[in-house]
Amino acid sequence: MKVVSKQTMKALDRHMIENMNIPSLILMENAALGISSIVAGKFGPNTKIAVICGVGNNGGDGFAAARQLTAKGYGVSVYLVGHLQDLKGDAKINADFFGSSIIEVEETSQIQIDERSVVIDAIFGIGLAREVRGLYAEVIEAVNNSGAYVIACDIPSGIDSDTGKILGTAVKADETVTFACAKQGLLLFPGREHTGKLTLKEIGVFGDFDIGRAQVFCGGKKLGRREADSHKGCFGKLACVVGSSGMSGAGIMCAKGALRAGAGLTTIGIPASLQSIYSTAVPECLTAALEDEKGALSYKCVPDLDELMQNKTGLAAGCGLSVCSGTKKAIEHLVKTFDIKKVFDADALNLIAQDTDMLKEKAGEIILTPHIGEFERLSGEKTQQPLEQARKFAAEYGVTLLLKGATTIVTDGTRTAFILAGTPGMAKGGSGDVLTGVIGGLLAGGMDCFDAAQYGAYICGRAGEKAAQLQGEYSMTALDTLNKIGEVMKEMTV
């Protein structure tokens, strides 16, 4: 599912009209068919339908859908939040079908809806840029409080189509039927929470129009089967540089994530004083003792890192490392040396944030996996528009950025993917460590950075969903997510 900004969608509409010779009235008719087909597929003709329109083109889509449903034998009430005299163009053409039967809403008591109704929200479209107030806000609140089943036309009214922000108040839809491409605000919270089930309907042909390289990662990605004569060398050699006194668990979860993701041979580089802990906790991995100072990496650990990194095809670093001076030296060395694919998380991000210019001297390809707080430290600014800020940072430093959240954003500055998998139950310590290990395992096995970030976030998100089904969102742990990774990857293997 391709994703676009408001500006791109408006340009695409113009392109389809002017260059693909599709009349705007046909585009509106096709959009309305997307709405009416959803209603007809779910609800019988005795269902009470209320179509609530505004005076713009989104309202025109609503009028057209109401006409189509009327032709199918549904009893449809059509409401206009505004005045008939303000309707223009295609919206007016579709409204004229109903004539004086359209109810111009002056107060919410005129709108007759209840829990048995289906409401089509066609008040505001993607062009909304101001706060919703007055009668419009009252109508939206009446819809939200009615108990009716609500289908939003293109985007729930009141949602900023680029950022997902609520502009004063917004319709809480049970489902949203969007047209041509998904809009960014449907995927970013809080807009995503108001979207409900998201369905995409085609309304025309794009031709040679460049809609950009953003998409929703809803699944469908597959993993190939392994050849019968494979050996461990076929699936990469991963180094995990992790751990410090008191934070051994983070590195252990990372290493186990890498194993679950299929890394052929994983070696864990840890402070020497922790070697026995890791050898016992993750017996499937090799361990490498690194120069140690008080349970963390020493400033003198660089020669040990050079030895660890020989012949490695991937690196996962940062989980539980601590932020001492020796660790900073280690991370800087790992960033600037070794022409392989790498993922950095947790304390590695906090250390990089102290001197982001080290990224401009990087060797190899790099994935950074911050949550919002870590990203603010990396970028040095408050995160107001996470999508645009993530793209800007990734482009400036030439990295793949995985910004963790309820909707995870993966971007390299040019390509962007939205990962919707996951559950609030994953908001616990250890979840990020598992993700780092999974991504590291995929990198070591040969996957490129952008794909490894997408796949890793999706695999862990789906595994978390399965863990929540079993344990519940309150009680599940990162270990429960880890233990479901195999099930997810088995389902993805074809």
JSON list of N, CA and C in Angstrom, two decimals, residues 227-284:
[
{"chain": "A", "resi": 227, "resn": "GLU", "atom": "N", "xyz": [18.57, -23.96, 1.31]},
{"chain": "A", "resi": 227, "resn": "GLU", "atom": "CA", "xyz": [18.97, -25.09, 0.47]},
{"chain": "A", "resi": 227, "resn": "GLU", "atom": "C", "xyz": [19.35, -26.29, 1.35]},
{"chain": "A", "resi": 228, "resn": "ALA", "atom": "N", "xyz": [19.10, -27.48, 0.81]},
{"chain": "A", "resi": 228, "resn": "ALA", "atom": "CA", "xyz": [19.31, -28.70, 1.60]},
{"chain": "A", "resi": 228, "resn": "ALA", "atom": "C", "xyz": [20.77, -28.91, 1.97]},
{"chain": "A", "resi": 229, "resn": "ASP", "atom": "N", "xyz": [21.68, -28.40, 1.13]},
{"chain": "A", "resi": 229, "resn": "ASP", "atom": "CA", "xyz": [23.11, -28.63, 1.42]},
{"chain": "A", "resi": 229, "resn": "ASP", "atom": "C", "xyz": [23.76, -27.41, 2.09]},
{"chain": "A", "resi": 230, "resn": "SER", "atom": "N", "xyz": [22.96, -26.60, 2.78]},
{"chain": "A", "resi": 230, "resn": "SER", "atom": "CA", "xyz": [23.49, -25.40, 3.46]},
{"chain": "A", "resi": 230, "resn": "SER", "atom": "C", "xyz": [24.34, -25.79, 4.67]},
{"chain": "A", "resi": 231, "resn": "HIS", "atom": "N", "xyz": [25.24, -24.88, 5.04]},
{"chain": "A", "resi": 231, "resn": "HIS", "atom": "CA", "xyz": [25.99, -25.01, 6.30]},
{"chain": "A", "resi": 231, "resn": "HIS", "atom": "C", "xyz": [26.01, -23.64, 6.97]},
{"chain": "A", "resi": 232, "resn": "LYS", "atom": "N", "xyz": [26.52, -23.58, 8.19]},
{"chain": "A", "resi": 232, "resn": "LYS", "atom": "CA", "xyz": [26.41, -22.35, 8.97]},
{"chain": "A", "resi": 232, "resn": "LYS", "atom": "C", "xyz": [27.11, -21.16, 8.30]},
{"chain": "A", "resi": 233, "resn": "GLY", "atom": "N", "xyz": [28.11, -21.44, 7.49]},
{"chain": "A", "resi": 233, "resn": "GLY", "atom": "CA", "xyz": [28.80, -20.36, 6.80]},
{"chain": "A", "resi": 233, "resn": "GLY", "atom": "C", "xyz": [27.96, -19.68, 5.75]},
{"chain": "A", "resi": 234, "resn": "CYS", "atom": "N", "xyz": [26.87, -20.33, 5.36]},
{"chain": "A", "resi": 234, "resn": "CYS", "atom": "CA", "xyz": [25.99, -19.74, 4.33]},
{"chain": "A", "resi": 234, "resn": "CYS", "atom": "C", "xyz": [25.15, -18.61, 4.88]},
{"chain": "A", "resi": 235, "resn": "PHE", "atom": "N", "xyz": [25.03, -18.50, 6.21]},
{"chain": "A", "resi": 235, "resn": "PHE", "atom": "CA", "xyz": [24.06, -17.59, 6.79]},
{"chain": "A", "resi": 235, "resn": "PHE", "atom": "C", "xyz": [24.68, -16.50, 7.66]},
{"chain": "A", "resi": 236, "resn": "GLY", "atom": "N", "xyz": [25.96, -16.26, 7.41]},
{"chain": "A", "resi": 236, "resn": "GLY", "atom": "CA", "xyz": [26.59, -15.09, 7.98]},
{"chain": "A", "resi": 236, "resn": "GLY", "atom": "C", "xyz": [27.24, -15.29, 9.33]},
{"chain": "A", "resi": 237, "resn": "LYS", "atom": "N", "xyz": [28.15, -14.39, 9.62]},
{"chain": "A", "resi": 237, "resn": "LYS", "atom": "CA", "xyz": [28.86, -14.40, 10.89]},
{"chain": "A", "resi": 237, "resn": "LYS", "atom": "C", "xyz": [28.63, -13.05, 11.56]},
{"chain": "A", "resi": 238, "resn": "LEU", "atom": "N", "xyz": [27.92, -13.08, 12.66]},
{"chain": "A", "resi": 238, "resn": "LEU", "atom": "CA", "xyz": [27.51, -11.86, 13.36]},
{"chain": "A", "resi": 238, "resn": "LEU", "atom": "C", "xyz": [28.33, -11.66, 14.62]},
{"chain": "A", "resi": 239, "resn": "ALA", "atom": "N", "xyz": [28.75, -10.42, 14.85]},
{"chain": "A", "resi": 239, "resn": "ALA", "atom": "CA", "xyz": [29.35, -10.03, 16.12]},
{"chain": "A", "resi": 239, "resn": "ALA", "atom": "C", "xyz": [28.33, -9.20, 16.89]},
{"chain": "A", "resi": 240, "resn": "CYS", "atom": "N", "xyz": [28.11, -9.53, 18.15]},
{"chain": "A", "resi": 240, "resn": "CYS", "atom": "CA", "xyz": [27.29, -8.72, 19.05]},
{"chain": "A", "resi": 240, "resn": "CYS", "atom": "C", "xyz": [28.22, -8.10, 20.08]},
{"chain": "A", "resi": 241, "resn": "VAL", "atom": "N", "xyz": [28.32, -6.79, 20.12]},
{"chain": "A", "resi": 241, "resn": "VAL", "atom": "CA", "xyz": [29.12, -6.11, 21.12]},
{"chain": "A", "resi": 241, "resn": "VAL", "atom": "C", "xyz": [28.15, -5.50, 22.12]},
{"chain": "A", "resi": 242, "resn": "VAL", "atom": "N", "xyz": [28.08, -6.15, 23.28]},
{"chain": "A", "resi": 242, "resn": "VAL", "atom": "CA", "xyz": [26.98, -5.87, 24.21]},
{"chain": "A", "resi": 242, "resn": "VAL", "atom": "C", "xyz": [27.44, -6.04, 25.65]},
{"chain": "A", "resi": 243, "resn": "GLY", "atom": "N", "xyz": [26.58, -5.58, 26.58]},
{"chain": "A", "resi": 243, "resn": "GLY", "atom": "CA", "xyz": [26.70, -5.95, 27.97]},
{"chain": "A", "resi": 243, "resn": "GLY", "atom": "C", "xyz": [27.64, -5.12, 28.82]},
{"chain": "A", "resi": 244, "resn": "SER", "atom": "N", "xyz": [27.28, -5.03, 30.10]},
{"chain": "A", "resi": 244, "resn": "SER", "atom": "CA", "xyz": [28.13, -4.46, 31.14]},
{"chain": "A", "resi": 244, "resn": "SER", "atom": "C", "xyz": [27.60, -4.97, 32.47]},
{"chain": "A", "resi": 245, "resn": "SER", "atom": "N", "xyz": [28.31, -4.74, 33.53]},
{"chain": "A", "resi": 245, "resn": "SER", "atom": "CA", "xyz": [27.89, -5.24, 34.83]},
{"chain": "A", "resi": 245, "resn": "SER", "atom": "C", "xyz": [26.51, -4.68, 35.19]},
{"chain": "A", "resi": 246, "resn": "GLY", "atom": "N", "xyz": [25.61, -5.56, 35.55]},
{"chain": "A", "resi": 246, "resn": "GLY", "atom": "CA", "xyz": [24.25, -5.16, 35.89]},
{"chain": "A", "resi": 246, "resn": "GLY", "atom": "C", "xyz": [23.30, -5.12, 34.71]},
{"chain": "A", "resi": 247, "resn": "MET", "atom": "N", "xyz": [23.82, -5.21, 33.47]},
{"chain": "A", "resi": 247, "resn": "MET", "atom": "CA", "xyz": [22.98, -5.17, 32.28]},
{"chain": "A", "resi": 247, "resn": "MET", "atom": "C", "xyz": [23.29, -6.32, 31.33]},
{"chain": "A", "resi": 248, "resn": "SER", "atom": "N", "xyz": [23.62, -7.46, 31.90]},
{"chain": "A", "resi": 248, "resn": "SER", "atom": "CA", "xyz": [23.93, -8.63, 31.08]},
{"chain": "A", "resi": 248, "resn": "SER", "atom": "C", "xyz": [22.72, -9.09, 30.28]},
{"chain": "A", "resi": 249, "resn": "GLY", "atom": "N", "xyz": [21.54, -8.96, 30.87]},
{"chain": "A", "resi": 249, "resn": "GLY", "atom": "CA", "xyz": [20.33, -9.47, 30.23]},
{"chain": "A", "resi": 249, "resn": "GLY", "atom": "C", "xyz": [20.08, -8.86, 28.87]},
{"chain": "A", "resi": 250, "resn": "ALA", "atom": "N", "xyz": [20.39, -7.57, 28.69]},
{"chain": "A", "resi": 250, "resn": "ALA", "atom": "CA", "xyz": [20.15, -6.90, 27.41]},
{"chain": "A", "resi": 250, "resn": "ALA", "atom": "C", "xyz": [20.95, -7.57, 26.30]},
{"chain": "A", "resi": 251, "resn": "GLY", "atom": "N", "xyz": [22.22, -7.85, 26.57]},
{"chain": "A", "resi": 251, "resn": "GLY", "atom": "CA", "xyz": [23.05, -8.49, 25.56]},
{"chain": "A", "resi": 251, "resn": "GLY", "atom": "C", "xyz": [22.63, -9.92, 25.29]},
{"chain": "A", "resi": 252, "resn": "ILE", "atom": "N", "xyz": [22.18, -10.61, 26.32]},
{"chain": "A", "resi": 252, "resn": "ILE", "atom": "CA", "xyz": [21.71, -11.99, 26.14]},
{"chain": "A", "resi": 252, "resn": "ILE", "atom": "C", "xyz": [20.48, -12.01, 25.24]},
{"chain": "A", "resi": 253, "resn": "MET", "atom": "N", "xyz": [19.54, -11.09, 25.45]},
{"chain": "A", "resi": 253, "resn": "MET", "atom": "CA", "xyz": [18.34, -11.03, 24.61]},
{"chain": "A", "resi": 253, "resn": "MET", "atom": "C", "xyz": [18.70, -10.69, 23.17]},
{"chain": "A", "resi": 254, "resn": "CYS", "atom": "N", "xyz": [19.67, -9.82, 22.99]},
{"chain": "A", "resi": 254, "resn": "CYS", "atom": "CA", "xyz": [20.13, -9.47, 21.65]},
{"chain": "A", "resi": 254, "resn": "CYS", "atom": "C", "xyz": [20.69, -10.70, 20.94]},
{"chain": "A", "resi": 255, "resn": "ALA", "atom": "N", "xyz": [21.57, -11.41, 21.61]},
{"chain": "A", "resi": 255, "resn": "ALA", "atom": "CA", "xyz": [22.18, -12.59, 21.00]},
{"chain": "A", "resi": 255, "resn": "ALA", "atom": "C", "xyz": [21.14, -13.65, 20.66]},
{"chain": "A", "resi": 256, "resn": "LYS", "atom": "N", "xyz": [20.19, -13.86, 21.56]},
{"chain": "A", "resi": 256, "resn": "LYS", "atom": "CA", "xyz": [19.15, -14.84, 21.29]},
{"chain": "A", "resi": 256, "resn": "LYS", "atom": "C", "xyz": [18.25, -14.41, 20.13]},
{"chain": "A", "resi": 257, "resn": "GLY", "atom": "N", "xyz": [18.02, -13.09, 20.01]},
{"chain": "A", "resi": 257, "resn": "GLY", "atom": "CA", "xyz": [17.27, -12.59, 18.87]},
{"chain": "A", "resi": 257, "resn": "GLY", "atom": "C", "xyz": [17.98, -12.89, 17.56]},
{"chain": "A", "resi": 258, "resn": "ALA", "atom": "N", "xyz": [19.30, -12.73, 17.56]},
{"chain": "A", "resi": 258, "resn": "ALA", "atom": "CA", "xyz": [20.08, -13.02, 16.36]},
{"chain": "A", "resi": 258, "resn": "ALA", "atom": "C", "xyz": [19.99, -14.50, 15.98]},
{"chain": "A", "resi": 259, "resn": "LEU", "atom": "N", "xyz": [20.04, -15.36, 16.98]},
{"chain": "A", "resi": 259, "resn": "LEU", "atom": "CA", "xyz": [19.92, -16.79, 16.72]},
{"chain": "A", "resi": 259, "resn": "LEU", "atom": "C", "xyz": [18.57, -17.13, 16.12]},
{"chain": "A", "resi": 260, "resn": "ARG", "atom": "N", "xyz": [17.52, -16.56, 16.69]},
{"chain": "A", "resi": 260, "resn": "ARG", "atom": "CA", "xyz": [16.17, -16.82, 16.18]},
{"chain": "A", "resi": 260, "resn": "ARG", "atom": "C", "xyz": [16.02, -16.32, 14.74]},
{"chain": "A", "resi": 261, "resn": "ALA", "atom": "N", "xyz": [16.74, -15.25, 14.40]},
{"chain": "A", "resi": 261, "resn": "ALA", "atom": "CA", "xyz": [16.63, -14.69, 13.05]},
{"chain": "A", "resi": 261, "resn": "ALA", "atom": "C", "xyz": [17.45, -15.46, 12.03]},
{"chain": "A", "resi": 262, "resn": "GLY", "atom": "N", "xyz": [18.21, -16.44, 12.47]},
{"chain": "A", "resi": 262, "resn": "GLY", "atom": "CA", "xyz": [18.88, -17.33, 11.53]},
{"chain": "A", "resi": 262, "resn": "GLY", "atom": "C", "xyz": [20.34, -17.07, 11.28]},
{"chain": "A", "resi": 263, "resn": "ALA", "atom": "N", "xyz": [21.00, -16.25, 12.11]},
{"chain": "A", "resi": 263, "resn": "ALA", "atom": "CA", "xyz": [22.43, -16.02, 11.91]},
{"chain": "A", "resi": 263, "resn": "ALA", "atom": "C", "xyz": [23.18, -17.35, 11.98]},
{"chain": "A", "resi": 264, "resn": "GLY", "atom": "N", "xyz": [24.11, -17.56, 11.06]},
{"chain": "A", "resi": 264, "resn": "GLY", "atom": "CA", "xyz": [24.82, -18.84, 11.00]},
{"chain": "A", "resi": 264, "resn": "GLY", "atom": "C", "xyz": [25.75, -19.04, 12.17]},
{"chain": "A", "resi": 265, "resn": "LEU", "atom": "N", "xyz": [26.53, -18.02, 12.50]},
{"chain": "A", "resi": 265, "resn": "LEU", "atom": "CA", "xyz": [27.49, -18.12, 13.60]},
{"chain": "A", "resi": 265, "resn": "LEU", "atom": "C", "xyz": [27.53, -16.77, 14.31]},
{"chain": "A", "resi": 266, "resn": "THR", "atom": "N", "xyz": [27.20, -16.77, 15.60]},
{"chain": "A", "resi": 266, "resn": "THR", "atom": "CA", "xyz": [27.15, -15.53, 16.36]},
{"chain": "A", "resi": 266, "resn": "THR", "atom": "C", "xyz": [28.20, -15.55, 17.46]},
{"chain": "A", "resi": 267, "resn": "THR", "atom": "N", "xyz": [29.00, -14.49, 17.49]},
{"chain": "A", "resi": 267, "resn": "THR", "atom": "CA", "xyz": [30.02, -14.34, 18.53]},
{"chain": "A", "resi": 267, "resn": "THR", "atom": "C", "xyz": [29.68, -13.10, 19.35]},
{"chain": "A", "resi": 268, "resn": "ILE", "atom": "N", "xyz": [29.61, -13.29, 20.69]},
{"chain": "A", "resi": 268, "resn": "ILE", "atom": "CA", "xyz": [29.26, -12.19, 21.57]},
{"chain": "A", "resi": 268, "resn": "ILE", "atom": "C", "xyz": [30.53, -11.61, 22.17]},
{"chain": "A", "resi": 269, "resn": "GLY", "atom": "N", "xyz": [30.79, -10.33, 21.88]},
{"chain": "A", "resi": 269, "resn": "GLY", "atom": "CA", "xyz": [31.92, -9.64, 22.49]},
{"chain": "A", "resi": 269, "resn": "GLY", "atom": "C", "xyz": [31.45, -8.90, 23.73]},
{"chain": "A", "resi": 270, "resn": "ILE", "atom": "N", "xyz": [32.01, -9.29, 24.89]},
{"chain": "A", "resi": 270, "resn": "ILE", "atom": "CA", "xyz": [31.55, -8.70, 26.15]},
{"chain": "A", "resi": 270, "resn": "ILE", "atom": "C", "xyz": [32.75, -8.38, 27.03]},
{"chain": "A", "resi": 271, "resn": "PRO", "atom": "N", "xyz": [32.58, -7.50, 28.02]},
{"chain": "A", "resi": 271, "resn": "PRO", "atom": "CA", "xyz": [33.64, -7.28, 28.99]},
{"chain": "A", "resi": 271, "resn": "PRO", "atom": "C", "xyz": [34.10, -8.62, 29.59]},
{"chain": "A", "resi": 272, "resn": "ALA", "atom": "N", "xyz": [35.36, -8.80, 29.75]},
{"chain": "A", "resi": 272, "resn": "ALA", "atom": "CA", "xyz": [35.93, -10.09, 30.14]},
{"chain": "A", "resi": 272, "resn": "ALA", "atom": "C", "xyz": [35.30, -10.65, 31.41]},
{"chain": "A", "resi": 273, "resn": "SER", "atom": "N", "xyz": [34.94, -9.80, 32.36]},
{"chain": "A", "resi": 273, "resn": "SER", "atom": "CA", "xyz": [34.39, -10.27, 33.62]},
{"chain": "A", "resi": 273, "resn": "SER", "atom": "C", "xyz": [33.01, -10.91, 33.47]},
{"chain": "A", "resi": 274, "resn": "LEU", "atom": "N", "xyz": [32.37, -10.73, 32.31]},
{"chain": "A", "resi": 274, "resn": "LEU", "atom": "CA", "xyz": [31.03, -11.28, 32.09]},
{"chain": "A", "resi": 274, "resn": "LEU", "atom": "C", "xyz": [31.04, -12.54, 31.23]},
{"chain": "A", "resi": 275, "resn": "GLN", "atom": "N", "xyz": [32.22, -12.99, 30.82]},
{"chain": "A", "resi": 275, "resn": "GLN", "atom": "CA", "xyz": [32.28, -14.07, 29.84]},
{"chain": "A", "resi": 275, "resn": "GLN", "atom": "C", "xyz": [31.61, -15.34, 30.33]},
{"chain": "A", "resi": 276, "resn": "SER", "atom": "N", "xyz": [31.79, -15.68, 31.58]},
{"chain": "A", "resi": 276, "resn": "SER", "atom": "CA", "xyz": [31.19, -16.93, 32.08]},
{"chain": "A", "resi": 276, "resn": "SER", "atom": "C", "xyz": [29.66, -16.85, 32.10]},
{"chain": "A", "resi": 277, "resn": "ILE", "atom": "N", "xyz": [29.13, -15.66, 32.36]},
{"chain": "A", "resi": 277, "resn": "ILE", "atom": "CA", "xyz": [27.68, -15.48, 32.36]},
{"chain": "A", "resi": 277, "resn": "ILE", "atom": "C", "xyz": [27.11, -15.75, 30.98]},
{"chain": "A", "resi": 278, "resn": "TYR", "atom": "N", "xyz": [27.75, -15.17, 29.97]},
{"chain": "A", "resi": 278, "resn": "TYR", "atom": "CA", "xyz": [27.24, -15.31, 28.60]},
{"chain": "A", "resi": 278, "resn": "TYR", "atom": "C", "xyz": [27.45, -16.72, 28.06]},
{"chain": "A", "resi": 279, "resn": "SER", "atom": "N", "xyz": [28.55, -17.34, 28.40]},
{"chain": "A", "resi": 279, "resn": "SER", "atom": "CA", "xyz": [28.80, -18.71, 27.93]},
{"chain": "A", "resi": 279, "resn": "SER", "atom": "C", "xyz": [27.72, -19.66, 28.45]},
{"chain": "A", "resi": 280, "resn": "THR", "atom": "N", "xyz": [27.26, -19.40, 29.64]},
{"chain": "A", "resi": 280, "resn": "THR", "atom": "CA", "xyz": [26.21, -20.25, 30.23]},
{"chain": "A", "resi": 280, "resn": "THR", "atom": "C", "xyz": [24.83, -19.89, 29.69]},
{"chain": "A", "resi": 281, "resn": "ALA", "atom": "N", "xyz": [24.56, -18.59, 29.55]},
{"chain": "A", "resi": 281, "resn": "ALA", "atom": "CA", "xyz": [23.22, -18.15, 29.17]},
{"chain": "A", "resi": 281, "resn": "ALA", "atom": "C", "xyz": [22.91, -18.39, 27.70]},
{"chain": "A", "resi": 282, "resn": "VAL", "atom": "N", "xyz": [23.93, -18.31, 26.85]},
{"chain": "A", "resi": 282, "resn": "VAL", "atom": "CA", "xyz": [23.71, -18.49, 25.41]},
{"chain": "A", "resi": 282, "resn": "VAL", "atom": "C", "xyz": [24.75, -19.48, 24.88]},
{"chain": "A", "resi": 283, "resn": "PRO", "atom": "N", "xyz": [24.60, -20.75, 25.19]},
{"chain": "A", "resi": 283, "resn": "PRO", "atom": "CA", "xyz": [25.63, -21.73, 24.82]},
{"chain": "A", "resi": 283, "resn": "PRO", "atom": "C", "xyz": [25.77, -21.92, 23.31]},
{"chain": "A", "resi": 284, "resn": "GLU", "atom": "N", "xyz": [24.76, -21.48, 22.53]},
{"chain": "A", "resi": 284, "resn": "GLU", "atom": "CA", "xyz": [24.85, -21.63, 21.08]},
{"chain": "A", "resi": 284, "resn": "GLU", "atom": "C", "xyz": [25.83, -20.64, 20.45]}
]
